[in-house]
């Protein structure tokens, strides 16, 4: 019961963060990072998550000096991942708070070459944590923290949004490849939600690199995947140009890091 109360309090703090994160980021100076403490929102919430992580909390929080864009999962939970500044491939962590109060967390232990996962239901890793862990390649060590009798999340109905046609998916994949790389883009399902995220990422890159004028900017940005498919040629040209510019390539790198988990969750329909 105590663990459930802690989880519920933590998810409330994260819910507030999810709503306010975009506003916080918009007002932050360029290059400023969002820490785990910022995400938890209060000393009390940080203390509660510390209790949930036990003696591994310090290792966990050291991998959270930067946080990515929070993801609201289809089952109502919240996913958040982060990394140590400059070491996203060596020191990274992630956690999920379900709407019903269960908690899951993991961090990549570079020295052991393994992902260490906390919190599960009967040995099952949360799908969002599992998807995040794949980017590191190694096997996952599981540390049981949850109630084995807890029920698994219910499957939600499929989204009813229009689906991009095969030709439109090709265009979406081109844009994704220009922001991340061809290998990652080839592994993602180019559904409507992924396309919508690509539109948001494109807009963030354009806003960040507003003063860049060596390549014409895509014209008339509007939210949604349809714009991305129709403007794919100009988006790819612009992103490629920004990526090659010493001053502005950070705009692409930052957007790619901040939105990778969100696009992977959307691709996997989690």
Coordinates of C-alpha atoms in Angstrom, one line a residue:
X1 CA 0.0 0.0 0.0
X2 CA 2.9 2.4 0.9
X3 CA 4.5 1.7 -2.5
X4 CA 1.3 2.3 -4.3
X5 CA 0.9 5.7 -2.5
X6 CA 4.4 6.7 -3.4
X7 CA 3.8 5.8 -7.1
X8 CA 0.6 7.8 -7.2
X9 CA 2.2 10.9 -5.8
X10 CA 5.1 10.5 -8.2
X11 CA 2.8 10.1 -11.2
X12 CA 0.9 13.3 -10.2
X13 CA 4.2 15.2 -10.1
X14 CA 5.1 13.8 -13.5
X15 CA 1.7 14.6 -14.9
X16 CA 2.2 18.3 -14.0
X17 CA 5.6 18.1 -15.6
X18 CA 4.2 16.6 -18.8
X19 CA 1.8 19.5 -19.1
X20 CA 4.3 22.2 -18.3
X21 CA 7.5 20.8 -19.9
X22 CA 6.9 22.4 -23.3
X23 CA 6.3 25.8 -21.7
X24 CA 9.4 25.4 -19.5
X25 CA 11.5 24.5 -22.5
X26 CA 10.2 27.4 -24.6
X27 CA 11.3 29.8 -21.9
X28 CA 14.7 28.2 -21.2
X29 CA 17.9 29.6 -22.6
X30 CA 19.5 27.8 -25.5
X31 CA 21.4 24.7 -24.3
X32 CA 19.8 24.6 -20.8
X33 CA 19.0 21.1 -19.6
X34 CA 16.0 19.6 -17.7
X35 CA 17.1 17.4 -14.8
X36 CA 15.3 14.6 -13.0
X37 CA 14.6 17.0 -10.1
X38 CA 12.9 19.4 -12.6
X39 CA 10.8 16.5 -13.8
X40 CA 9.7 15.3 -10.3
X41 CA 8.8 18.9 -9.4
X42 CA 9.3 18.8 -5.7
X43 CA 11.6 17.5 -2.9
X44 CA 8.8 15.3 -1.6
X45 CA 8.4 13.6 -5.0
X46 CA 12.1 13.1 -5.4
X47 CA 12.2 11.5 -1.9
X48 CA 9.4 9.1 -2.9
X49 CA 11.1 8.0 -6.1
X50 CA 14.4 7.6 -4.1
X51 CA 12.6 5.2 -1.8
X52 CA 11.2 3.2 -4.8
X53 CA 14.7 2.9 -6.3
X54 CA 16.4 2.0 -3.0
X55 CA 20.2 1.8 -3.0
X56 CA 20.3 2.1 -6.8
X57 CA 18.8 5.6 -6.8
X58 CA 22.1 7.5 -7.0
X59 CA 23.2 5.5 -10.0
X60 CA 19.8 6.1 -11.6
X61 CA 19.7 9.8 -11.0
X62 CA 23.3 10.3 -12.2
X63 CA 22.0 9.2 -15.6
X64 CA 19.3 11.9 -15.6
X65 CA 21.0 15.2 -16.0
X66 CA 19.1 15.8 -19.2
X67 CA 15.5 14.6 -19.9
X68 CA 13.9 14.0 -23.2
X69 CA 10.3 14.9 -24.2
X70 CA 7.9 13.1 -21.9
X71 CA 5.6 10.5 -23.6
X72 CA 2.0 9.9 -22.7
X73 CA 1.4 6.2 -23.3
X74 CA -1.7 4.7 -24.7
X75 CA -2.5 2.9 -21.5
X76 CA -2.5 6.3 -19.6
X77 CA 1.0 6.0 -18.2
X78 CA 3.9 8.4 -18.5
X79 CA 7.3 7.5 -20.0
X80 CA 10.3 9.7 -19.4
X81 CA 13.9 9.0 -20.3
X82 CA 17.1 10.9 -19.8
X83 CA 20.9 10.8 -20.0
X84 CA 24.0 12.3 -18.6
X85 CA 25.1 15.4 -20.6
X86 CA 27.4 14.3 -23.4
X87 CA 27.0 10.5 -22.7
X88 CA 23.5 9.6 -24.1
X89 CA 24.9 6.2 -25.2
X90 CA 26.8 5.3 -22.0
X91 CA 24.8 6.8 -19.1
X92 CA 21.0 6.8 -19.7
X93 CA 17.9 5.9 -17.7
X94 CA 14.1 5.7 -18.2
X95 CA 11.0 5.2 -16.1
X96 CA 7.3 4.7 -16.5
X97 CA 4.5 5.6 -14.0
X98 CA 1.2 3.9 -14.8
X99 CA -2.1 5.6 -14.3
X100 CA -2.9 3.0 -11.6
X101 CA 0.2 3.8 -9.6
X102 CA 2.7 1.1 -10.7
X103 CA 6.2 2.1 -11.4
X104 CA 8.9 0.8 -13.7
X105 CA 12.4 2.1 -14.2
X106 CA 15.7 1.1 -15.8
X107 CA 19.2 2.4 -16.4
X108 CA 22.0 1.4 -18.7
X109 CA 25.1 0.2 -16.7
X110 CA 27.9 0.9 -19.2
X111 CA 30.5 -0.9 -17.1
X112 CA 28.5 -4.2 -17.0
X113 CA 27.1 -3.7 -20.5
X114 CA 23.6 -4.3 -19.3
X115 CA 20.3 -2.5 -18.8
X116 CA 19.2 -2.9 -15.2
X117 CA 15.4 -2.8 -14.9
X118 CA 13.3 -2.2 -11.7
X119 CA 9.6 -2.8 -11.3
X120 CA 7.6 -5.4 -13.2
X121 CA 4.6 -7.7 -13.1
X122 CA 5.7 -11.3 -12.6
X123 CA 9.0 -10.8 -14.4
X124 CA 7.5 -8.9 -17.3
X125 CA 9.3 -5.7 -18.4
X126 CA 7.1 -2.8 -19.3
X127 CA 6.9 -2.6 -23.1
X128 CA 8.0 1.0 -23.1
X129 CA 11.1 0.2 -21.0
X130 CA 11.8 -2.8 -23.3
X131 CA 11.6 -0.7 -26.4
X132 CA 13.9 1.9 -24.9
X133 CA 16.4 -0.8 -23.8
X134 CA 16.7 -2.1 -27.4
X135 CA 18.8 0.9 -28.4
X136 CA 21.6 -0.4 -26.1
X137 CA 21.6 -3.9 -27.5
X138 CA 22.6 -5.9 -24.4
X139 CA 20.4 -8.2 -22.3
X140 CA 18.3 -6.8 -19.4
X141 CA 18.7 -7.7 -15.7
X142 CA 15.4 -7.6 -13.9
X143 CA 15.0 -6.5 -10.2
X144 CA 11.6 -7.4 -8.9
X145 CA 9.9 -4.5 -7.1
X146 CA 6.2 -4.7 -7.9
X147 CA 3.4 -6.9 -6.7
X148 CA 3.4 -10.1 -8.7
X149 CA -0.4 -10.3 -8.4
X150 CA -0.9 -6.9 -10.0
X151 CA -2.9 -7.1 -13.3
X152 CA -1.3 -6.3 -16.6
X153 CA -2.3 -3.2 -18.4
X154 CA -5.4 -3.6 -20.6
X155 CA -5.1 -3.4 -24.4
X156 CA -6.6 -0.2 -25.7
X157 CA -8.5 0.1 -29.0
X158 CA -6.4 1.0 -32.0
X159 CA -6.3 4.7 -33.0
X160 CA -8.7 5.6 -35.7
X161 CA -6.6 8.3 -37.4
X162 CA -6.1 8.1 -41.1
X163 CA -3.2 5.9 -42.1
X164 CA -0.5 7.2 -44.5
X165 CA -0.5 5.4 -47.8
X166 CA 2.6 3.3 -48.8
X167 CA 3.8 6.2 -50.9
X168 CA 3.3 8.7 -48.1
X169 CA 5.1 6.3 -45.7
X170 CA 8.1 6.4 -48.0
X171 CA 8.2 10.2 -47.8
X172 CA 7.9 10.1 -44.0
X173 CA 10.7 7.6 -43.8
X174 CA 12.9 10.0 -45.8
X175 CA 12.3 12.8 -43.3
X176 CA 13.0 10.5 -40.4
X177 CA 16.2 9.3 -42.0
X178 CA 17.4 12.9 -42.4
X179 CA 16.8 13.6 -38.7
X180 CA 18.0 10.3 -37.2
X181 CA 19.6 7.9 -39.7
X182 CA 18.4 5.5 -42.4
X183 CA 18.8 2.4 -40.2
X184 CA 16.5 3.7 -37.4
X185 CA 14.0 5.1 -39.9
X186 CA 13.8 1.7 -41.7
X187 CA 12.9 0.0 -38.4
X188 CA 10.0 2.3 -37.6
X189 CA 6.4 1.8 -38.5
X190 CA 5.4 5.0 -40.4
X191 CA 1.9 5.3 -39.0
X192 CA -0.1 8.5 -38.5
X193 CA 1.2 9.2 -35.0
X194 CA 4.8 8.8 -36.1
X195 CA 4.1 11.2 -38.9
X196 CA 2.6 13.7 -36.5
X197 CA 5.7 13.6 -34.3
X198 CA 7.9 14.1 -37.4
X199 CA 5.9 17.3 -38.1
X200 CA 6.6 18.5 -34.6
X201 CA 10.3 17.7 -34.7
X202 CA 10.6 19.4 -38.1
X203 CA 9.0 22.5 -36.6
X204 CA 11.3 22.5 -33.6
X205 CA 14.3 22.3 -35.8
X206 CA 13.1 25.2 -38.0
X207 CA 12.4 27.3 -34.9
X208 CA 15.8 26.5 -33.4
X209 CA 17.6 27.3 -36.6
X210 CA 15.5 30.4 -37.5
X211 CA 18.6 32.4 -38.5
X212 CA 20.0 29.7 -40.8
X213 CA 19.5 30.8 -44.4
X214 CA 21.9 28.8 -46.5
X215 CA 19.0 26.4 -47.5
X216 CA 15.4 27.6 -48.1
X217 CA 13.1 26.7 -45.3
X218 CA 10.0 24.5 -45.9
X219 CA 7.0 26.8 -46.5
X220 CA 3.8 27.0 -44.6
X221 CA 4.3 24.5 -41.7
X222 CA 1.1 23.1 -40.3
X223 CA 0.7 20.3 -37.7
X224 CA 0.2 16.8 -38.8
X225 CA 1.8 14.1 -41.0
X226 CA 0.1 15.2 -44.2
X227 CA 2.3 18.4 -44.3
X228 CA 5.4 16.3 -43.8
X229 CA 4.6 14.0 -46.8
X230 CA 3.8 16.9 -49.1
X231 CA 6.9 18.9 -48.0
X232 CA 9.3 15.9 -47.6
X233 CA 11.7 17.1 -50.3
X234 CA 12.2 20.6 -48.9
X235 CA 12.3 19.3 -45.3
X236 CA 15.0 16.8 -46.1
X237 CA 17.0 19.4 -47.9
X238 CA 16.7 21.9 -45.1
X239 CA 17.5 19.4 -42.3
X240 CA 20.5 18.1 -44.3
X241 CA 21.8 21.7 -44.7
X242 CA 21.3 22.5 -41.0
X243 CA 23.0 19.2 -40.0
X244 CA 26.1 20.2 -42.0
X245 CA 26.3 23.7 -40.4
X246 CA 28.7 23.9 -37.5
X247 CA 26.6 26.5 -35.7
X248 CA 23.1 25.0 -36.1
X249 CA 23.7 21.2 -36.3
X250 CA 22.9 21.1 -32.6
X251 CA 19.3 21.9 -33.5
X252 CA 18.9 18.6 -35.3
X253 CA 20.9 16.6 -32.7
X254 CA 18.9 18.0 -29.8
X255 CA 15.5 17.4 -31.5
X256 CA 16.6 13.9 -32.5
X257 CA 17.6 13.0 -28.9
X258 CA 14.5 14.6 -27.3
X259 CA 12.0 12.9 -29.5
X260 CA 13.6 9.5 -30.2
X261 CA 11.7 7.7 -27.4
X262 CA 8.4 9.4 -28.4
X263 CA 8.7 8.3 -32.0
X264 CA 9.7 4.7 -31.0
X265 CA 6.7 4.4 -28.7
X266 CA 4.4 5.7 -31.4
X267 CA 6.0 3.2 -33.9
X268 CA 5.4 0.3 -31.5
X269 CA 1.9 1.6 -30.7
X270 CA 2.6 1.6 -27.0

